[in-house]
PDB file of C-alpha atoms in Angstrom:
ATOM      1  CA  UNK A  14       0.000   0.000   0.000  1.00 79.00           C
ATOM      2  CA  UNK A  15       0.380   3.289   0.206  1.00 87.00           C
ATOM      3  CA  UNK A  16       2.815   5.555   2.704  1.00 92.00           C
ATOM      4  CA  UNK A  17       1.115   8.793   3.923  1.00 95.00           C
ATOM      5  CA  UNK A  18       3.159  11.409   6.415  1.00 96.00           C
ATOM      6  CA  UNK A  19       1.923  14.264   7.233  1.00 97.00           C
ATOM      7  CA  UNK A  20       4.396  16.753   9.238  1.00 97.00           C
ATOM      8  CA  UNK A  21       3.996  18.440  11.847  1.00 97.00           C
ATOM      9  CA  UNK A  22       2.301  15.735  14.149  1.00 96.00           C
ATOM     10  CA  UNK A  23       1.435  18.457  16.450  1.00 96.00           C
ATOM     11  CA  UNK A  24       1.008  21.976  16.336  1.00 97.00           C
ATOM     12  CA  UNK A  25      -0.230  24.704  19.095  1.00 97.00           C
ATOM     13  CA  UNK A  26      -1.016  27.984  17.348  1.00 96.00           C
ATOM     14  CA  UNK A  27      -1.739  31.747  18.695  1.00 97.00           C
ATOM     15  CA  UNK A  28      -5.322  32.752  17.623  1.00 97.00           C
ATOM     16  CA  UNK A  29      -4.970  34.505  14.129  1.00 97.00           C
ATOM     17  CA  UNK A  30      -1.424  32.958  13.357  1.00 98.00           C
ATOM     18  CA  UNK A  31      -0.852  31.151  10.026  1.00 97.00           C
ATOM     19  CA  UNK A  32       0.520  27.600   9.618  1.00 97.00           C
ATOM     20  CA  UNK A  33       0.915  24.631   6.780  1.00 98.00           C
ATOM     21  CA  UNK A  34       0.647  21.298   6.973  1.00 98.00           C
ATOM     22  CA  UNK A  35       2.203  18.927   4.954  1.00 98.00           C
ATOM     23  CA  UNK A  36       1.636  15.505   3.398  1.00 97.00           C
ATOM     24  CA  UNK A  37       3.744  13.259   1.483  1.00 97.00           C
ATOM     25  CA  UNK A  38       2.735  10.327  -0.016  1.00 95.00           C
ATOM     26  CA  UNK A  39       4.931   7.367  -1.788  1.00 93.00           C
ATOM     27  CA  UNK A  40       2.917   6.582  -5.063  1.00 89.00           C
ATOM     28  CA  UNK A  41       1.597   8.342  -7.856  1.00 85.00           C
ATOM     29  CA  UNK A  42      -2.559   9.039  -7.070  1.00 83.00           C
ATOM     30  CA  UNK A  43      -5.536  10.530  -8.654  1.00 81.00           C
ATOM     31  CA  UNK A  44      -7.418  11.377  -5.769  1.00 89.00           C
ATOM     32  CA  UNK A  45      -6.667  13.229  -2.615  1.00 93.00           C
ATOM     33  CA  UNK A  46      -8.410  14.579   0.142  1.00 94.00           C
ATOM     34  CA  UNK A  47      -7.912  17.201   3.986  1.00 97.00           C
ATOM     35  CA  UNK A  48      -9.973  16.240   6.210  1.00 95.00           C
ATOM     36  CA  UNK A  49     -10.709  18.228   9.716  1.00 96.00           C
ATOM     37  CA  UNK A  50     -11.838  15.763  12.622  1.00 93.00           C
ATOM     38  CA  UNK A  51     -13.349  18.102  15.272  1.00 88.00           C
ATOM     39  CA  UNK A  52     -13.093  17.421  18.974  1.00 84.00           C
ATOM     40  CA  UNK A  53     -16.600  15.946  18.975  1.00 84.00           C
ATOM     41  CA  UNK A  54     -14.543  13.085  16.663  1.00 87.00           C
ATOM     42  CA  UNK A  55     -16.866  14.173  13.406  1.00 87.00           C
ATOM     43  CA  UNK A  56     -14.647  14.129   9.947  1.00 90.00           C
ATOM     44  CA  UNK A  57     -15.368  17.057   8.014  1.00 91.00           C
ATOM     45  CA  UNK A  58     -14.539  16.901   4.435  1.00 91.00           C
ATOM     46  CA  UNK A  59     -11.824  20.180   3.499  1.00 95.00           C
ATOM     47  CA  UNK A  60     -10.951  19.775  -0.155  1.00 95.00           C
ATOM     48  CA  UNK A  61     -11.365  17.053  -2.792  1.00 93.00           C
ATOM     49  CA  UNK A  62      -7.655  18.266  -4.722  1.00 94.00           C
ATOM     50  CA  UNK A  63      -6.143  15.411  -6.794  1.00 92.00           C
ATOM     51  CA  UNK A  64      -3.595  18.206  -7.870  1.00 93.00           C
ATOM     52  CA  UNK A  65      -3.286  22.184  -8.076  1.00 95.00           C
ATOM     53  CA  UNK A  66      -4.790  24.777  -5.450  1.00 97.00           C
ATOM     54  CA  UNK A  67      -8.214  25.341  -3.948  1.00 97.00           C
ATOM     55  CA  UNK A  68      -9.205  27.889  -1.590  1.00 97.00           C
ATOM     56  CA  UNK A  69     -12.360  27.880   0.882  1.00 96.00           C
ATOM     57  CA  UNK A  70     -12.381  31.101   3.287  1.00 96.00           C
ATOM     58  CA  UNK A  71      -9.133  30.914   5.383  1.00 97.00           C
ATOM     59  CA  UNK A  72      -8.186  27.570   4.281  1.00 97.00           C
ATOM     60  CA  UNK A  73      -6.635  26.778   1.267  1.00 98.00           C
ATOM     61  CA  UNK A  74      -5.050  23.361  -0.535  1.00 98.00           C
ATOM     62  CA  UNK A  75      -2.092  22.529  -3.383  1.00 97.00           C
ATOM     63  CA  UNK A  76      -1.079  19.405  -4.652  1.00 96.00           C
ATOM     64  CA  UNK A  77       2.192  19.002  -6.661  1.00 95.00           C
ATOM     65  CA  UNK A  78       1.119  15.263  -7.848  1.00 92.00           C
ATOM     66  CA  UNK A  79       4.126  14.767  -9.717  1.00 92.00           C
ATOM     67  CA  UNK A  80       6.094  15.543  -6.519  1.00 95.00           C
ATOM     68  CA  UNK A  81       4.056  13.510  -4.783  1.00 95.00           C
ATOM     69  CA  UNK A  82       3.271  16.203  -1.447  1.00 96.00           C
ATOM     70  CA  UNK A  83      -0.016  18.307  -0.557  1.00 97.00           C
ATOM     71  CA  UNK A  84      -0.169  21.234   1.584  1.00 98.00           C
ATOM     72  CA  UNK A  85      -2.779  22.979   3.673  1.00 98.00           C
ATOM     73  CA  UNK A  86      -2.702  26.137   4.514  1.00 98.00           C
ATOM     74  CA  UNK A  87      -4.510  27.720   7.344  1.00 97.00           C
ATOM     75  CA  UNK A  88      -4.771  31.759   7.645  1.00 97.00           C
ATOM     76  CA  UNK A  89      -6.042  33.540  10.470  1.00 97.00           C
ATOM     77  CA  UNK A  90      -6.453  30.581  12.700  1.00 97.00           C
ATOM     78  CA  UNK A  91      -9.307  30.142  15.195  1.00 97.00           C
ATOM     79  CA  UNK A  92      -9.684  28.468  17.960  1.00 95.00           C
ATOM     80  CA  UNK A  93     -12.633  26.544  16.361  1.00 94.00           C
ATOM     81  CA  UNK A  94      -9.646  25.108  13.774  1.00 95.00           C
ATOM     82  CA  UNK A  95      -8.574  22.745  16.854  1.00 95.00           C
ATOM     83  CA  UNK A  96      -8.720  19.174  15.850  1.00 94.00           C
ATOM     84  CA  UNK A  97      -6.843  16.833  13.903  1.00 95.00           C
ATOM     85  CA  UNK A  98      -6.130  17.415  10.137  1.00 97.00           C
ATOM     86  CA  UNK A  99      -6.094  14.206   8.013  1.00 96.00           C
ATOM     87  CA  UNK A 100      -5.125  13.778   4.113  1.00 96.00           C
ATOM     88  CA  UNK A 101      -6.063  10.617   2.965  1.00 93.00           C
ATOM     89  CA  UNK A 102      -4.925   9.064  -0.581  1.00 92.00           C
ATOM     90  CA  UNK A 103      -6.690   6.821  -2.766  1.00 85.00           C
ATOM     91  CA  UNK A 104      -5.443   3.708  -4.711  1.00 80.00           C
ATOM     92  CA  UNK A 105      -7.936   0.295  -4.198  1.00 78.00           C
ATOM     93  CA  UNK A 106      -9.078   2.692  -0.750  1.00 82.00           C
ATOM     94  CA  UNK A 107      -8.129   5.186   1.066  1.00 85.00           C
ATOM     95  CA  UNK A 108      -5.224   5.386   3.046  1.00 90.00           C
ATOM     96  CA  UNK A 109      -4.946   7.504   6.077  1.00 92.00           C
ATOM     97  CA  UNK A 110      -2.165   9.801   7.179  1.00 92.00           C
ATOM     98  CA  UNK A 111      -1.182   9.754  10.728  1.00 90.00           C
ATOM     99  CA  UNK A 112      -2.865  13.196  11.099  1.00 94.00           C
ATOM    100  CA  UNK A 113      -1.297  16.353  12.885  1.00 96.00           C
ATOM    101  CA  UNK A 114      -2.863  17.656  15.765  1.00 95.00           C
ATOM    102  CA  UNK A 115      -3.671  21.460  15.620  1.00 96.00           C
ATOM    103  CA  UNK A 116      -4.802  23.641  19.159  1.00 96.00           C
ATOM    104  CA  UNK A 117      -5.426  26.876  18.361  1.00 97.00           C
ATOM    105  CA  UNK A 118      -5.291  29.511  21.629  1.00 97.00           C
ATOM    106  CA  UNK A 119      -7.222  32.371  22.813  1.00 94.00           C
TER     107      UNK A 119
ATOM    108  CA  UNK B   2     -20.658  14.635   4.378  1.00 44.00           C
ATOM    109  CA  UNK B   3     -24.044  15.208   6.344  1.00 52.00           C
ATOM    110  CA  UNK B   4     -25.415  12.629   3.886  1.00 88.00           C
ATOM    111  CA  UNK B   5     -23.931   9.636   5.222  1.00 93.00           C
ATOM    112  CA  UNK B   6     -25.901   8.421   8.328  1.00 94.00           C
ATOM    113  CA  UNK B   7     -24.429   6.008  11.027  1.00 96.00           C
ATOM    114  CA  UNK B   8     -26.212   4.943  13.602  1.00 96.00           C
ATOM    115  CA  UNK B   9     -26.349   4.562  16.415  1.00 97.00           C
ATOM    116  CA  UNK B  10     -23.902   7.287  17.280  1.00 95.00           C
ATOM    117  CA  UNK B  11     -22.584   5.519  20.672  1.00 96.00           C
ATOM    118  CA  UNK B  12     -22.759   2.008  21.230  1.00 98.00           C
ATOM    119  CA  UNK B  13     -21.765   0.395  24.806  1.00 98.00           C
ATOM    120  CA  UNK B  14     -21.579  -3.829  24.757  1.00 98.00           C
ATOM    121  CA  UNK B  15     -20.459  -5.808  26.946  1.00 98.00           C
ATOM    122  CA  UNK B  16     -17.793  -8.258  26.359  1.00 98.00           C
ATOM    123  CA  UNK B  17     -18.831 -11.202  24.373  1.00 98.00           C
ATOM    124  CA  UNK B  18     -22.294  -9.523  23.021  1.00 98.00           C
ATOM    125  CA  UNK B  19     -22.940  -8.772  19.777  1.00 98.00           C
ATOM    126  CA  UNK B  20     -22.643  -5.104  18.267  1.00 98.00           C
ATOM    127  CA  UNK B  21     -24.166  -4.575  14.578  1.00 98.00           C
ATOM    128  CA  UNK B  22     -23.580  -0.714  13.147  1.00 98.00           C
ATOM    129  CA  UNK B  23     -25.014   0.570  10.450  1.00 98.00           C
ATOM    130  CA  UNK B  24     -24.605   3.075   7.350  1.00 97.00           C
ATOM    131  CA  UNK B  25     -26.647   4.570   5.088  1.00 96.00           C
ATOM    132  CA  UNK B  26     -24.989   6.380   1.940  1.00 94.00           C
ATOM    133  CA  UNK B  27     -25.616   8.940  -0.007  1.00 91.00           C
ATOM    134  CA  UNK B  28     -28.276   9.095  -2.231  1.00 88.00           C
ATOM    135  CA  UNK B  29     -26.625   8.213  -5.251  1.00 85.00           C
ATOM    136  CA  UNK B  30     -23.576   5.930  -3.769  1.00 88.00           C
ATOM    137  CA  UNK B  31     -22.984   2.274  -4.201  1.00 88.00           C
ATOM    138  CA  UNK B  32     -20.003   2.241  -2.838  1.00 90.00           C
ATOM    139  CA  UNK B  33     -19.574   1.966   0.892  1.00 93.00           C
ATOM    140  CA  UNK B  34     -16.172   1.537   2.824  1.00 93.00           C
ATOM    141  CA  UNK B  35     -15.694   1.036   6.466  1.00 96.00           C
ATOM    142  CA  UNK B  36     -12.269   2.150   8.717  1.00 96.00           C
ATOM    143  CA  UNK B  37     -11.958   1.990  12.242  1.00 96.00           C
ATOM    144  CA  UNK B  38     -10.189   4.634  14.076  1.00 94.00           C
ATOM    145  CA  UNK B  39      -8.556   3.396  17.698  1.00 90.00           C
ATOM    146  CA  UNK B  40      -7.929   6.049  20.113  1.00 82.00           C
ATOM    147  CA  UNK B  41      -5.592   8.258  19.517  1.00 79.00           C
ATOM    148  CA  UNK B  42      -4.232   6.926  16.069  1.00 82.00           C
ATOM    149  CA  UNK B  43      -5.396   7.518  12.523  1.00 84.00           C
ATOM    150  CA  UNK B  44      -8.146   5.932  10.433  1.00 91.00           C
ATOM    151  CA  UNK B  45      -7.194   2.095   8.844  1.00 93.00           C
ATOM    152  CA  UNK B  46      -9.256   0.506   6.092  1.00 93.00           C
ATOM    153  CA  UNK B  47     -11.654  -2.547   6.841  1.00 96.00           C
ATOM    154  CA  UNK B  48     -13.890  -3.286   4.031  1.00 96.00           C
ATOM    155  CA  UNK B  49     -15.105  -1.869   0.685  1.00 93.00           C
ATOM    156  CA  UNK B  50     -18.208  -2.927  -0.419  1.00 94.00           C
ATOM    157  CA  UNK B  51     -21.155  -2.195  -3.631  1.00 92.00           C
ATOM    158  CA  UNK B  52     -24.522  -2.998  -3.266  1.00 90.00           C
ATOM    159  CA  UNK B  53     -24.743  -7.242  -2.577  1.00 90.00           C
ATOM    160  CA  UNK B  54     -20.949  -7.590  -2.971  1.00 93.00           C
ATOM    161  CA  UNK B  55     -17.447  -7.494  -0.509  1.00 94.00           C
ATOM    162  CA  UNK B  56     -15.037  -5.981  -2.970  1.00 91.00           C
ATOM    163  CA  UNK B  57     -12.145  -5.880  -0.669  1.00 92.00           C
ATOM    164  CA  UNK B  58     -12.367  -7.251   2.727  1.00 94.00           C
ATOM    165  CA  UNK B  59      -8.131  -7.520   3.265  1.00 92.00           C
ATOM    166  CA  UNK B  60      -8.449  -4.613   6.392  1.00 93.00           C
ATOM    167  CA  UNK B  61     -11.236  -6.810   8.204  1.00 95.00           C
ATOM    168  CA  UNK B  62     -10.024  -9.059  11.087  1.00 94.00           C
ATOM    169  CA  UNK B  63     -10.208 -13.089  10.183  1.00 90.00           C
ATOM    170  CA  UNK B  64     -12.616 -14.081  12.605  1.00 95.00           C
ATOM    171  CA  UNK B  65     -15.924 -12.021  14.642  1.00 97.00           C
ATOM    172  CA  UNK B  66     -16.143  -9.186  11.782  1.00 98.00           C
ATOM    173  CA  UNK B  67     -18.163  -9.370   8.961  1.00 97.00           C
ATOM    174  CA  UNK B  68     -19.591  -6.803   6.602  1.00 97.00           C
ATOM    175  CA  UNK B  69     -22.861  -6.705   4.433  1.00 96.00           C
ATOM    176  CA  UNK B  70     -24.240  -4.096   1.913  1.00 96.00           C
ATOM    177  CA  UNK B  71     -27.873  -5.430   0.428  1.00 93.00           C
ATOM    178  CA  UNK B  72     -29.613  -4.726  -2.198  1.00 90.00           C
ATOM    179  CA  UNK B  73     -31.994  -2.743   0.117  1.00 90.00           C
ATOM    180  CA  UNK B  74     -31.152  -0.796   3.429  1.00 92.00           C
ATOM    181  CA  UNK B  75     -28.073  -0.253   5.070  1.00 95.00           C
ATOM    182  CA  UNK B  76     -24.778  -1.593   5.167  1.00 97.00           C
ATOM    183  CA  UNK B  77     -24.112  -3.052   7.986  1.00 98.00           C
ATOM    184  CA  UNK B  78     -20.532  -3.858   9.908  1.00 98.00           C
ATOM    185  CA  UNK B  79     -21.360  -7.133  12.502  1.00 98.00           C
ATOM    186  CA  UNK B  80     -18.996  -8.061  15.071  1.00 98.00           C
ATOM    187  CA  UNK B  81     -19.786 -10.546  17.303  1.00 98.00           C
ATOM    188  CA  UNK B  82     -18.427 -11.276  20.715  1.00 98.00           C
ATOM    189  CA  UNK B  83     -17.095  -8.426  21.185  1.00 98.00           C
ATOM    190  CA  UNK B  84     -13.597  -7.631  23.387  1.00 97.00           C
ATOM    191  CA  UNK B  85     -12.419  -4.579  24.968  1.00 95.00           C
ATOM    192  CA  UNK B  86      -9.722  -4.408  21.929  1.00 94.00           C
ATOM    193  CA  UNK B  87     -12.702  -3.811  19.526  1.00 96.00           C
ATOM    194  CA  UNK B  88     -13.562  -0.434  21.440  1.00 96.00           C
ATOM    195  CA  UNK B  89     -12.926   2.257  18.491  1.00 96.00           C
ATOM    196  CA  UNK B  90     -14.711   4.607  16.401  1.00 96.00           C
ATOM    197  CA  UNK B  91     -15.835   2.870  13.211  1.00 97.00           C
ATOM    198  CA  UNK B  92     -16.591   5.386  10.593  1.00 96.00           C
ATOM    199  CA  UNK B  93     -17.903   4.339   7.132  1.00 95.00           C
ATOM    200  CA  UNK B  94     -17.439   6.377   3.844  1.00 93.00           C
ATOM    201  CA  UNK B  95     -19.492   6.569   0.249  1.00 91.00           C
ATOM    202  CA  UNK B  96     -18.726   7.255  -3.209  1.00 86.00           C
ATOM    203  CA  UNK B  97     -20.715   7.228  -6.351  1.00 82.00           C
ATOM    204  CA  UNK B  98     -18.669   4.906  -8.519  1.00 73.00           C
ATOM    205  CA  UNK B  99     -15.605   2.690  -8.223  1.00 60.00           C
ATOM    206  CA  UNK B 100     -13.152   5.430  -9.324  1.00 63.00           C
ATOM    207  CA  UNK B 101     -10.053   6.871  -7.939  1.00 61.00           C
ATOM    208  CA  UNK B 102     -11.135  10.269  -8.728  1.00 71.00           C
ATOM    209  CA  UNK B 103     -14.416  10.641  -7.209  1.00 77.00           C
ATOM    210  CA  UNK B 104     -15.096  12.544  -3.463  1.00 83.00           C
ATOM    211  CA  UNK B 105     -15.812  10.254  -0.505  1.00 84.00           C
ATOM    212  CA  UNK B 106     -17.573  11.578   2.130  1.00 88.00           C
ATOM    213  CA  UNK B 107     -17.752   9.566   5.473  1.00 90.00           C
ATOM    214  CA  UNK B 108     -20.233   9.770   8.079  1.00 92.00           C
ATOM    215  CA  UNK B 109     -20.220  10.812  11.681  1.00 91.00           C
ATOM    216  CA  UNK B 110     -19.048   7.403  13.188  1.00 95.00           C
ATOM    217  CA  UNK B 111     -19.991   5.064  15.546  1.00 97.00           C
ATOM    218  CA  UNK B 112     -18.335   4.746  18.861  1.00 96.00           C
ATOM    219  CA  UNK B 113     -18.071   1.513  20.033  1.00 97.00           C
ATOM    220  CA  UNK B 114     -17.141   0.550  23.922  1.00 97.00           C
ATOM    221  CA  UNK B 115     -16.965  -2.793  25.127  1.00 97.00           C
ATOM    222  CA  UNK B 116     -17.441  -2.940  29.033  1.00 97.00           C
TER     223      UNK B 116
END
């Protein structure tokens, strides 16, 4: 299968700071994903980028396929952006990146 | 992702009962996959099913686990005499189509403890 890192594995943030997470994967893929899991364990779906950038709001996504790495970018963080980021891959499934762990502070 | 319902939300068993959790996919999906997410740690596959058929089953543990996805209703993830090892969050995910470049969107998860 599939290796996915994702760097850092945990990260505590001032309120309104920026920060990007990172995920590498080992094997050429057509599909990516970011997910958020909130504290209350729910997965929210970020962005659906196989490859290039996407921006929601604050949040924002690019995938060099070729180089085989995503990034997430968060602006302005809030303290509602605590939780656990996850990129997942997918080949025959999904595979899951160990996540990094984001607290955001008042 | 609000369109994939699990239920029931919590679950509490006691060891050696049964505990059967369910998932209904998105209007639209065949394709249902299941992953299990132990405390602390990050989500691993279990199963990937279509409607009547176990496409991939190579995540699922040999024995107490087993998986369905009828033609009608919900899949369904069985495990049966449960241990306190089996306490997790079990979250299942749908797409549309078997594709790699389709969206999956997973539900809100089940949470599983064994007493």
């Amino acid at each position: 299968g599939i290796q996915v890192e994702q760097s850092p594995p945990d990260l505590i943030l001032q309120e309104g700071a920026n920060s990007t997470l990172r995920c590498n994967f080992s094997d050429s893929v057509n599909n990516l994903q970011w997910f958020h899991q909130n504290p209350w364990g729910q997965l929210i779906n970020l962005f659906y980028i196989p490859s290039g950038t996407k921006q929601n709001g604050r949040l924002s996504a690019t995938t060099v396929a070729t180089e085989r790495y995503s990034l997430l970018y968060i602006s302005s963080s809030q303290t509602t952006d605590s939780g656990v980021y996850f990129c997942a891959v997918f080949l025959d499934q999904f595979y899951f990146g160990t996540g990094t762990s984001l607290t955001v502070i008042p | 992702n609000a369109g994939v319902m699990q239920n029931p939300r919590h679950l509490v068993r006691r060891r050696g009962q049964e505990a059967r959790l369910r998932c209904s996919p998105m209007k639209g999906h065949s394709h249902v996959y299941w992953y299990r997410q132990l405390p602390e740690e990050g989500l691993k596959f279990m199963v990937y099913l279509q409607k009547e058929n176990i496409i991939d089953e190579s995540g699922m543990p040999k024995e107490r686990f087993s998986a369905e996805f009828p033609k009608e209703g919900p899949s369904i993830l069985r495990i049966q005499q449960v241990v306190r090892g089996d306490s997790a969050a079990y979250f299942c995910a749908s797409s549309p189509r078997l594709s790699a470049d389709t969206e999956a969107f997973f539900g809100q998860g089940t949470r599983l403890t064994v007493v």
